[in-house]
PDB file of C-alpha atoms and ligand atoms in Angstrom:
ATOM      1  CA  MET A   1       0.000   0.000   0.000  1.00  0.00           C
ATOM      2  CA  ARG A   2       1.468   3.298  -1.064  1.00  0.00           C
ATOM      3  CA  CYS A   3       0.468   6.719   0.096  1.00  0.00           C
ATOM      4  CA  PRO A   4      -1.371   8.515  -2.725  1.00  0.00           C
ATOM      5  CA  SER A   5      -0.060  11.814  -1.392  1.00  0.00           C
ATOM      6  CA  CYS A   6       3.683  11.295  -1.031  1.00  0.00           C
ATOM      7  CA  GLY A   7       4.208   7.791  -2.412  1.00  0.00           C
ATOM      8  CA  SER A   8       5.682   6.378   0.783  1.00  0.00           C
ATOM      9  CA  ASP A   9       4.962   2.720   1.473  1.00  0.00           C
ATOM     10  CA  SER A  10       5.172   3.052   5.254  1.00  0.00           C
ATOM     11  CA  CYS A  11       1.437   3.012   5.687  1.00  0.00           C
ATOM     12  CA  HIS A  12      -0.442   1.242   8.430  1.00  0.00           C
ATOM     13  CA  VAL A  13      -4.074   0.491   9.133  1.00  0.00           C
ATOM     14  CA  VAL A  14      -5.979   2.166  11.941  1.00  0.00           C
ATOM     15  CA  GLU A  15      -9.525   1.462  12.955  1.00  0.00           C
ATOM     16  CA  GLU A  16     -11.832   4.140  14.272  1.00  0.00           C
ATOM     17  CA  THR A  17     -14.899   3.292  16.259  1.00  0.00           C
ATOM     18  CA  GLN A  18     -17.702   5.800  16.388  1.00  0.00           C
ATOM     19  CA  THR A  19     -20.627   5.392  18.731  1.00  0.00           C
ATOM     20  CA  HIS A  20     -23.821   7.228  17.998  1.00  0.00           C
ATOM     21  CA  GLN A  21     -25.581   6.610  21.249  1.00  0.00           C
ATOM     22  CA  LYS A  22     -27.196   9.968  21.808  1.00  0.00           C
ATOM     23  CA  GLY A  23     -30.114  10.597  19.521  1.00  0.00           C
ATOM     24  CA  PHE A  24     -30.551   6.971  18.625  1.00  0.00           C
ATOM     25  CA  GLY A  25     -32.850   6.224  21.550  1.00  0.00           C
ATOM     26  CA  VAL A  26     -34.758   9.472  21.192  1.00  0.00           C
ATOM     27  CA  CYS A  27     -35.232   8.995  17.482  1.00  0.00           C
ATOM     28  CA  SER A  28     -36.390   5.406  17.675  1.00  0.00           C
ATOM     29  CA  GLY A  29     -38.505   6.310  20.693  1.00  0.00           C
ATOM     30  CA  LEU A  30     -40.281   9.039  18.773  1.00  0.00           C
ATOM     31  CA  CYS A  31     -40.691   6.825  15.731  1.00  0.00           C
ATOM     32  CA  GLY A  32     -42.074   4.078  17.935  1.00  0.00           C
ATOM     33  CA  TYR A  33     -44.416   6.566  19.580  1.00  0.00           C
ATOM     34  CA  VAL A  34     -45.772   7.745  16.248  1.00  0.00           C
ATOM     35  CA  ILE A  35     -46.301   4.201  14.984  1.00  0.00           C
ATOM     36  CA  LEU A  36     -47.267   2.302  18.118  1.00  0.00           C
ATOM     37  CA  GLY A  37     -48.174   4.936  20.711  1.00  0.00           C
ATOM     38  CA  PRO A  38     -46.848   4.915  24.306  1.00  0.00           C
ATOM     39  CA  VAL A  39     -45.846   1.248  24.084  1.00  0.00           C
ATOM     40  CA  GLY A  40     -43.702   2.009  21.080  1.00  0.00           C
ATOM     41  CA  LEU A  41     -42.100   4.903  22.952  1.00  0.00           C
ATOM     42  CA  LEU A  42     -41.077   2.556  25.753  1.00  0.00           C
ATOM     43  CA  CYS A  43     -39.720   0.005  23.309  1.00  0.00           C
ATOM     44  CA  GLY A  44     -37.764   2.680  21.478  1.00  0.00           C
ATOM     45  CA  LEU A  45     -36.239   4.030  24.690  1.00  0.00           C
ATOM     46  CA  CYS A  46     -35.296   0.506  25.731  1.00  0.00           C
ATOM     47  CA  GLY A  47     -33.001   0.430  22.705  1.00  0.00           C
ATOM     48  CA  MET A  48     -31.007   3.405  24.015  1.00  0.00           C
ATOM     49  CA  GLY A  49     -28.423   1.233  25.729  1.00  0.00           C
ATOM     50  CA  ASP A  50     -27.501  -0.506  22.535  1.00  0.00           C
ATOM     51  CA  GLY A  51     -26.338   2.573  20.727  1.00  0.00           C
ATOM     52  CA  HIS A  52     -25.075   2.391  17.209  1.00  0.00           C
ATOM     53  CA  THR A  53     -21.452   1.650  16.602  1.00  0.00           C
ATOM     54  CA  SER A  54     -19.785   2.065  13.274  1.00  0.00           C
ATOM     55  CA  ARG A  55     -16.213   1.038  12.624  1.00  0.00           C
ATOM     56  CA  LYS A  56     -14.107   2.514   9.917  1.00  0.00           C
ATOM     57  CA  ALA A  57     -10.691   1.392   8.837  1.00  0.00           C
ATOM     58  CA  TYR A  58      -8.192   3.827   7.416  1.00  0.00           C
ATOM     59  CA  TRP A  59      -4.704   3.744   6.050  1.00  0.00           C
ATOM     60  CA  VAL A  60      -2.437   6.227   7.739  1.00  0.00           C
ATOM     61  CA  CYS A  61       0.776   7.262   6.051  1.00  0.00           C
ATOM     62  CA  GLY A  62       3.709   7.089   8.428  1.00  0.00           C
ATOM     63  CA  HIS A  63       5.593   9.600   6.326  1.00  0.00           C
ATOM     64  CA  CYS A  64       3.199  12.507   5.837  1.00  0.00           C
ATOM     65  CA  GLY A  65       0.421  11.461   8.205  1.00  0.00           C
ATOM     66  CA  ARG A  66      -2.237  11.525   5.544  1.00  0.00           C
ATOM     67  CA  LYS A  67      -5.296   9.415   6.285  1.00  0.00           C
ATOM     68  CA  PHE A  68      -7.278   7.759   3.558  1.00  0.00           C
ATOM     69  CA  ARG A  69      -9.973   5.160   3.243  1.00  0.00           C
ATOM     70  CA  ILE A  70      -9.203   1.627   2.209  1.00  0.00           C
TER      71      ILE A  70
HETATM   72 ZN1   ZN B   1       2.294  10.030   2.708  1.00  0.00          ZN
END
């Protein structure tokens, strides 16, 4: 793997984990409320603890520090 910016081959993979916990429960709670009423609101809020985690892997150039998607 070569850096597209400087051409160095000293690139390594890093993985970033992003958690979107806030907003997820409220959103699904509101959606559940609209569709199912108060029961749906409770069900939606129960899902708050789960959150939503997305993982992204990047190449990071050890020479210039540029980060780019795989
Ligand atoms: Zn580079």
